[in-house]
Amino acid sequence: MSEILVLVDHVDGDVKKVTLELLTLANRLGDAAAVWVGPGYEGAKDKLAEFGAKKVYLAADGELTSYVVAPKATLLAKLVQDKAPAAVLVAATAEGKEVAGRLAIKTGSGALTDVVDVAEGFVGEHSIFGGGIIAHAKVRTGTPIIAVRPNSVAPEAAPATPAEEQVSVELSGADKAAKVVEKVVEEKGERPDLTEAAIVVSGGRGVGSGENFTIIEALADTLGGAVGASRAATDAGWYPHQFQVGQTGKTVSPQLYIAVGISGAIQHRAGMQTSKTIIAINKDPEAPIFELVDYGVVGDLFQVAPQLTEEINKRK
């Protein structure tokens, strides 16, 4: 089968969930070949093998991560030229989309961004207007370069024993134009990362205030989940914007999503509708969120959510 390059998204060897999604998608369409840039591979090799990397191209030179974005695009361009892959998959993150754009220019190829699925023939599926319209697109020139939105594909383990090949690339002056001078690790609490959490509890306009978000946090902590918020809640200043779930926030796809006091506007639904199981708590029986849920509770969140938290604690 044709080789498909997957740019590994990692932080010092900690592989991001989106990479596992990309490997899964690549193996549906061909043979996944992971492209590793920078140090930390030894601690991540088992994870890549578990999720089906048939081959790993290793570019462990620390210089490649000493500059912003450009070296990764140059490395991928060299691999496209030397290996002639059927496609290149990257994460549709801010960095991933810039890599895709630079790579498209370097290789004279077309690029698709914010793709939520890829069908045979590398036809990309796009969910637009908050999920109201599904569009399909295909690259007509060069090697398809596809940036896939995180949490669009469920990772599937497919154990393999990948061959490893050392690769290198000579960087130009342009590749070194923007240098990384400092890295700051964001302080995180005990809760899991929102985009990678298996359980997410989100609060919306119905929560009423920032102080009341303690109800949402208590339920999330009881379940070992992450806390999210609707755009209405973050715009009101009740919860930080980095926790916004929706079309203009983060896309999540947990095993369990609990929407508390969220009406279910199309903007919010676009960021969570691929969750495996969805539960909503809302006092309005006509709230649009109930059209989407697996289980719905019509009731006052200030009574239902604390009672749910209490019952879960009793069963621990």
GROMACS .gro file of C-alpha atoms in nm:
model
  316
    1MET     CA    1   0.000   0.000   0.000
    2SER     CA    2   0.102   0.361  -0.049
    3GLU     CA    3   0.295   0.534   0.226
    4ILE     CA    4   0.128   0.826   0.402
    5LEU     CA    5   0.342   1.063   0.607
    6VAL     CA    6   0.214   1.169   0.949
    7LEU     CA    7   0.388   1.458   1.123
    8VAL     CA    8   0.407   1.365   1.492
    9ASP     CA    9   0.273   1.636   1.723
   10HIS     CA   10   0.462   1.604   2.052
   11VAL     CA   11   0.612   1.806   2.333
   12ASP     CA   12   0.951   1.671   2.441
   13GLY     CA   13   0.844   1.317   2.361
   14ASP     CA   14   0.490   1.341   2.495
   15VAL     CA   15   0.281   1.239   2.192
   16LYS     CA   16  -0.044   1.430   2.151
   17LYS     CA   17  -0.369   1.242   2.102
   18VAL     CA   18  -0.419   1.399   1.760
   19THR     CA   19  -0.114   1.209   1.632
   20LEU     CA   20  -0.281   0.880   1.722
   21GLU     CA   21  -0.587   0.996   1.531
   22LEU     CA   22  -0.374   1.077   1.228
   23LEU     CA   23  -0.204   0.737   1.239
   24THR     CA   24  -0.545   0.568   1.252
   25LEU     CA   25  -0.666   0.769   0.956
   26ALA     CA   26  -0.346   0.707   0.758
   27ASN     CA   27  -0.375   0.331   0.805
   28ARG     CA   28  -0.728   0.338   0.664
   29LEU     CA   29  -0.592   0.489   0.345
   30GLY     CA   30  -0.248   0.329   0.319
   31ASP     CA   31   0.058   0.263   0.536
   32ALA     CA   32   0.120   0.516   0.811
   33ALA     CA   33   0.476   0.649   0.828
   34ALA     CA   34   0.541   0.875   1.126
   35VAL     CA   35   0.777   1.170   1.090
   36TRP     CA   36   0.949   1.248   1.420
   37VAL     CA   37   1.121   1.584   1.462
   38GLY     CA   38   1.343   1.669   1.760
   39PRO     CA   39   1.445   1.481   2.077
   40GLY     CA   40   1.238   1.246   2.292
   41TYR     CA   41   1.171   0.961   2.049
   42GLU     CA   42   1.282   0.678   2.278
   43GLY     CA   43   1.005   0.753   2.523
   44ALA     CA   44   0.741   0.766   2.252
   45LYS     CA   45   0.833   0.483   2.015
   46ASP     CA   46   0.608   0.228   2.184
   47LYS     CA   47   0.306   0.459   2.154
   48LEU     CA   48   0.364   0.511   1.782
   49ALA     CA   49   0.402   0.137   1.731
   50GLU     CA   50   0.085   0.066   1.929
   51PHE     CA   51  -0.121   0.287   1.700
   52GLY     CA   52   0.007   0.149   1.374
   53ALA     CA   53   0.313   0.336   1.255
   54LYS     CA   54   0.460   0.103   0.990
   55LYS     CA   55   0.770   0.320   0.959
   56VAL     CA   56   0.927   0.608   1.149
   57TYR     CA   57   1.144   0.873   0.985
   58LEU     CA   58   1.369   1.006   1.261
   59ALA     CA   59   1.500   1.360   1.246
   60ALA     CA   60   1.627   1.386   1.603
   61ASP     CA   61   1.858   1.685   1.544
   62GLY     CA   62   1.771   1.940   1.813
   63GLU     CA   63   1.839   2.223   1.568
   64LEU     CA   64   1.516   2.140   1.386
   65THR     CA   65   1.313   2.243   1.691
   66SER     CA   66   1.528   2.547   1.767
   67TYR     CA   67   1.347   2.749   1.503
   68VAL     CA   68   0.979   2.824   1.446
   69VAL     CA   69   0.783   2.596   1.209
   70ALA     CA   70   0.993   2.638   0.894
   71PRO     CA   71   1.239   2.348   0.953
   72LYS     CA   72   0.951   2.099   0.979
   73ALA     CA   73   0.811   2.212   0.645
   74THR     CA   74   1.157   2.185   0.486
   75LEU     CA   75   1.207   1.834   0.624
   76LEU     CA   76   0.865   1.721   0.500
   77ALA     CA   77   0.934   1.871   0.158
   78LYS     CA   78   1.253   1.667   0.134
   79LEU     CA   79   1.065   1.351   0.231
   80VAL     CA   80   0.793   1.423  -0.024
   81GLN     CA   81   1.060   1.458  -0.291
   82ASP     CA   82   1.260   1.150  -0.186
   83LYS     CA   83   0.983   0.910  -0.079
   84ALA     CA   84   0.690   1.017  -0.302
   85PRO     CA   85   0.420   0.948  -0.039
   86ALA     CA   86   0.053   0.928  -0.135
   87ALA     CA   87  -0.031   1.211   0.109
   88VAL     CA   88   0.089   1.406   0.412
   89LEU     CA   89  -0.126   1.438   0.725
   90VAL     CA   90  -0.071   1.702   0.992
   91ALA     CA   91  -0.277   1.824   1.286
   92ALA     CA   92  -0.498   2.124   1.215
   93THR     CA   93  -0.346   2.322   1.500
   94ALA     CA   94  -0.205   2.671   1.457
   95GLU     CA   95   0.142   2.527   1.396
   96GLY     CA   96   0.019   2.233   1.188
   97LYS     CA   97  -0.175   2.454   0.949
   98GLU     CA   98   0.127   2.680   0.900
   99VAL     CA   99   0.342   2.374   0.826
  100ALA     CA  100   0.079   2.261   0.573
  101GLY     CA  101   0.078   2.597   0.398
  102ARG     CA  102   0.456   2.619   0.378
  103LEU     CA  103   0.481   2.258   0.259
  104ALA     CA  104   0.221   2.319  -0.012
  105ILE     CA  105   0.427   2.607  -0.150
  106LYS     CA  106   0.754   2.415  -0.133
  107THR     CA  107   0.612   2.112  -0.316
  108GLY     CA  108   0.371   2.285  -0.551
  109SER     CA  109   0.085   2.091  -0.398
  110GLY     CA  110  -0.267   2.163  -0.286
  111ALA     CA  111  -0.362   2.168   0.080
  112LEU     CA  112  -0.684   2.107   0.272
  113THR     CA  113  -0.728   2.243   0.625
  114ASP     CA  114  -0.972   2.177   0.909
  115VAL     CA  115  -1.066   1.841   0.761
  116VAL     CA  116  -1.280   1.617   0.983
  117ASP     CA  117  -1.249   1.296   0.778
  118VAL     CA  118  -1.072   1.165   0.469
  119ALA     CA  119  -1.230   0.918   0.227
  120GLU     CA  120  -1.077   0.697  -0.040
  121GLY     CA  121  -0.899   0.902  -0.303
  122PHE     CA  122  -0.801   1.154  -0.032
  123VAL     CA  123  -1.131   1.336  -0.048
  124GLY     CA  124  -1.145   1.561   0.257
  125GLU     CA  125  -1.465   1.620   0.450
  126HIS     CA  126  -1.526   1.963   0.602
  127SER     CA  127  -1.787   2.052   0.863
  128ILE     CA  128  -1.874   2.416   0.807
  129PHE     CA  129  -2.124   2.675   0.935
  130GLY     CA  130  -2.120   2.509   1.275
  131GLY     CA  131  -2.184   2.164   1.134
  132GLY     CA  132  -2.484   2.279   0.933
  133ILE     CA  133  -2.318   2.193   0.601
  134ILE     CA  134  -2.082   1.910   0.506
  135ALA     CA  135  -1.850   1.989   0.216
  136HIS     CA  136  -1.604   1.765   0.031
  137ALA     CA  137  -1.283   1.872  -0.139
  138LYS     CA  138  -0.993   1.709  -0.317
  139VAL     CA  139  -0.642   1.825  -0.399
  140ARG     CA  140  -0.592   1.850  -0.775
  141THR     CA  141  -0.220   1.923  -0.788
  142GLY     CA  142   0.082   1.752  -0.636
  143THR     CA  143   0.083   1.552  -0.312
  144PRO     CA  144  -0.232   1.597  -0.100
  145ILE     CA  145  -0.144   1.784   0.218
  146ILE     CA  146  -0.424   1.749   0.470
  147ALA     CA  147  -0.458   1.919   0.807
  148VAL     CA  148  -0.704   1.720   1.020
  149ARG     CA  149  -0.897   1.882   1.303
  150PRO     CA  150  -0.815   1.726   1.643
  151ASN     CA  151  -1.081   1.498   1.791
  152SER     CA  152  -1.237   1.422   1.453
  153VAL     CA  153  -1.125   1.059   1.434
  154ALA     CA  154  -1.133   0.798   1.710
  155PRO     CA  155  -0.781   0.656   1.767
  156GLU     CA  156  -0.764   0.281   1.709
  157ALA     CA  157  -0.477   0.066   1.831
  158ALA     CA  158  -0.317  -0.138   1.553
  159PRO     CA  159   0.012  -0.277   1.690
  160ALA     CA  160   0.300  -0.274   1.443
  161THR     CA  161   0.676  -0.305   1.444
  162PRO     CA  162   0.791   0.005   1.262
  163ALA     CA  163   1.111   0.022   1.066
  164GLU     CA  164   1.322   0.323   1.158
  165GLU     CA  165   1.512   0.542   0.915
  166GLN     CA  166   1.735   0.831   1.013
  167VAL     CA  167   1.678   1.143   0.804
  168SER     CA  168   1.831   1.488   0.799
  169VAL     CA  169   1.792   1.813   0.611
  170GLU     CA  170   2.008   2.119   0.555
  171LEU     CA  171   1.838   2.435   0.676
  172SER     CA  172   1.852   2.756   0.476
  173GLY     CA  173   1.886   3.106   0.613
  174ALA     CA  174   1.512   3.153   0.568
  175ASP     CA  175   1.445   2.844   0.780
  176LYS     CA  176   1.643   3.005   1.062
  177ALA     CA  177   1.477   3.346   1.041
  178ALA     CA  178   1.267   3.295   1.355
  179LYS     CA  179   1.447   3.134   1.649
  180VAL     CA  180   1.292   2.994   1.965
  181VAL     CA  181   1.458   3.182   2.249
  182GLU     CA  182   1.252   3.059   2.541
  183LYS     CA  183   0.991   2.795   2.624
  184VAL     CA  184   0.749   2.850   2.910
  185VAL     CA  185   0.555   2.553   3.046
  186GLU     CA  186   0.199   2.649   3.124
  187GLU     CA  187   0.099   2.558   3.476
  188LYS     CA  188  -0.175   2.298   3.481
  189GLY     CA  189  -0.397   2.176   3.757
  190GLU     CA  190  -0.485   1.818   3.835
  191ARG     CA  191  -0.762   1.806   3.575
  192PRO     CA  192  -0.687   1.647   3.236
  193ASP     CA  193  -0.630   1.857   2.926
  194LEU     CA  194  -0.964   1.964   2.778
  195THR     CA  195  -0.899   1.840   2.425
  196GLU     CA  196  -0.768   1.502   2.540
  197ALA     CA  197  -1.000   1.428   2.834
  198ALA     CA  198  -1.220   1.118   2.833
  199ILE     CA  199  -1.487   1.305   3.033
  200VAL     CA  200  -1.583   1.671   2.993
  201VAL     CA  201  -1.836   1.867   3.198
  202SER     CA  202  -1.928   2.205   3.048
  203GLY     CA  203  -2.128   2.494   3.187
  204GLY     CA  204  -2.323   2.753   2.994
  205ARG     CA  205  -2.537   3.064   3.032
  206GLY     CA  206  -2.769   2.882   3.272
  207VAL     CA  207  -2.492   2.863   3.535
  208GLY     CA  208  -2.554   3.231   3.594
  209SER     CA  209  -2.215   3.349   3.727
  210GLY     CA  210  -1.849   3.269   3.764
  211GLU     CA  211  -1.899   3.177   4.128
  212ASN     CA  212  -2.154   2.915   4.030
  213PHE     CA  213  -1.898   2.738   3.811
  214THR     CA  214  -1.785   2.564   4.129
  215ILE     CA  215  -2.086   2.336   4.069
  216ILE     CA  216  -1.944   2.241   3.728
  217GLU     CA  217  -1.594   2.194   3.868
  218ALA     CA  218  -1.718   1.973   4.152
  219LEU     CA  219  -1.901   1.742   3.910
  220ALA     CA  220  -1.602   1.727   3.676
  221ASP     CA  221  -1.361   1.652   3.962
  222THR     CA  222  -1.585   1.375   4.092
  223LEU     CA  223  -1.573   1.209   3.751
  224GLY     CA  224  -1.202   1.280   3.697
  225GLY     CA  225  -1.291   1.495   3.397
  226ALA     CA  226  -1.208   1.831   3.243
  227VAL     CA  227  -1.412   2.149   3.268
  228GLY     CA  228  -1.544   2.326   2.959
  229ALA     CA  229  -1.765   2.627   2.899
  230SER     CA  230  -1.991   2.765   2.629
  231ARG     CA  231  -1.911   3.084   2.443
  232ALA     CA  232  -2.182   3.269   2.637
  233ALA     CA  233  -2.013   3.176   2.964
  234THR     CA  234  -1.663   3.275   2.854
  235ASP     CA  235  -1.780   3.599   2.689
  236ALA     CA  236  -1.950   3.690   3.017
  237GLY     CA  237  -1.617   3.640   3.194
  238TRP     CA  238  -1.743   3.354   3.406
  239TYR     CA  239  -1.469   3.115   3.291
  240PRO     CA  240  -1.139   3.159   3.101
  241HIS     CA  241  -1.161   3.159   2.721
  242GLN     CA  242  -0.911   2.873   2.685
  243PHE     CA  243  -1.184   2.642   2.815
  244GLN     CA  244  -1.441   2.741   2.553
  245VAL     CA  245  -1.591   2.449   2.361
  246GLY     CA  246  -1.737   2.529   2.022
  247GLN     CA  247  -1.675   2.643   1.668
  248THR     CA  248  -1.465   2.939   1.782
  249GLY     CA  249  -1.317   2.748   2.076
  250LYS     CA  250  -1.189   2.396   2.116
  251THR     CA  251  -1.324   2.077   1.961
  252VAL     CA  252  -1.363   1.788   2.203
  253SER     CA  253  -1.464   1.426   2.151
  254PRO     CA  254  -1.467   1.257   2.492
  255GLN     CA  255  -1.630   0.930   2.589
  256LEU     CA  256  -1.874   1.131   2.804
  257TYR     CA  257  -1.982   1.493   2.760
  258ILE     CA  258  -2.213   1.656   3.014
  259ALA     CA  259  -2.367   1.989   2.912
  260VAL     CA  260  -2.500   2.181   3.212
  261GLY     CA  261  -2.714   2.487   3.152
  262ILE     CA  262  -2.620   2.498   2.783
  263SER     CA  263  -2.897   2.563   2.531
  264GLY     CA  264  -2.714   2.392   2.246
  265ALA     CA  265  -2.661   2.666   1.989
  266ILE     CA  266  -2.510   2.538   1.664
  267GLN     CA  267  -2.180   2.712   1.748
  268HIS     CA  268  -2.141   2.501   2.063
  269ARG     CA  269  -2.261   2.180   1.903
  270ALA     CA  270  -1.989   2.206   1.639
  271GLY     CA  271  -1.728   2.161   1.911
  272MET     CA  272  -1.873   1.858   2.093
  273GLN     CA  273  -2.119   1.672   1.872
  274THR     CA  274  -1.877   1.385   1.804
  275SER     CA  275  -1.868   1.294   2.176
  276LYS     CA  276  -1.950   0.926   2.230
  277THR     CA  277  -2.217   0.980   2.497
  278ILE     CA  278  -2.384   1.316   2.560
  279ILE     CA  279  -2.589   1.411   2.866
  280ALA     CA  280  -2.765   1.746   2.907
  281ILE     CA  281  -2.910   1.913   3.215
  282ASN     CA  282  -3.140   2.204   3.129
  283LYS     CA  283  -3.464   2.340   3.271
  284ASP     CA  284  -3.600   2.422   2.923
  285PRO     CA  285  -3.748   2.107   2.763
  286GLU     CA  286  -3.736   2.280   2.424
  287ALA     CA  287  -3.362   2.356   2.440
  288PRO     CA  288  -3.191   2.256   2.110
  289ILE     CA  289  -2.929   2.056   2.303
  290PHE     CA  290  -3.190   1.785   2.367
  291GLU     CA  291  -3.200   1.707   1.994
  292LEU     CA  292  -2.842   1.585   2.018
  293VAL     CA  293  -2.818   1.405   2.351
  294ASP     CA  294  -2.824   1.038   2.449
  295TYR     CA  295  -2.971   1.124   2.788
  296GLY     CA  296  -3.147   1.445   2.889
  297VAL     CA  297  -3.248   1.574   3.231
  298VAL     CA  298  -3.510   1.849   3.239
  299GLY     CA  299  -3.458   2.023   3.569
  300ASP     CA  300  -3.289   2.296   3.767
  301LEU     CA  301  -2.911   2.251   3.732
  302PHE     CA  302  -2.861   2.394   4.082
  303GLN     CA  303  -3.047   2.093   4.218
  304VAL     CA  304  -2.961   1.823   3.965
  305ALA     CA  305  -2.585   1.877   3.931
  306PRO     CA  306  -2.506   1.877   4.308
  307GLN     CA  307  -2.727   1.570   4.358
  308LEU     CA  308  -2.546   1.393   4.075
  309THR     CA  309  -2.210   1.483   4.230
  310GLU     CA  310  -2.326   1.354   4.568
  311GLU     CA  311  -2.450   1.023   4.424
  312ILE     CA  312  -2.127   0.964   4.234
  313ASN     CA  313  -1.925   1.028   4.550
  314LYS     CA  314  -2.138   0.777   4.739
  315ARG     CA  315  -2.056   0.505   4.486
  316LYS     CA  316  -1.683   0.555   4.486
   0.00000   0.00000   0.00000
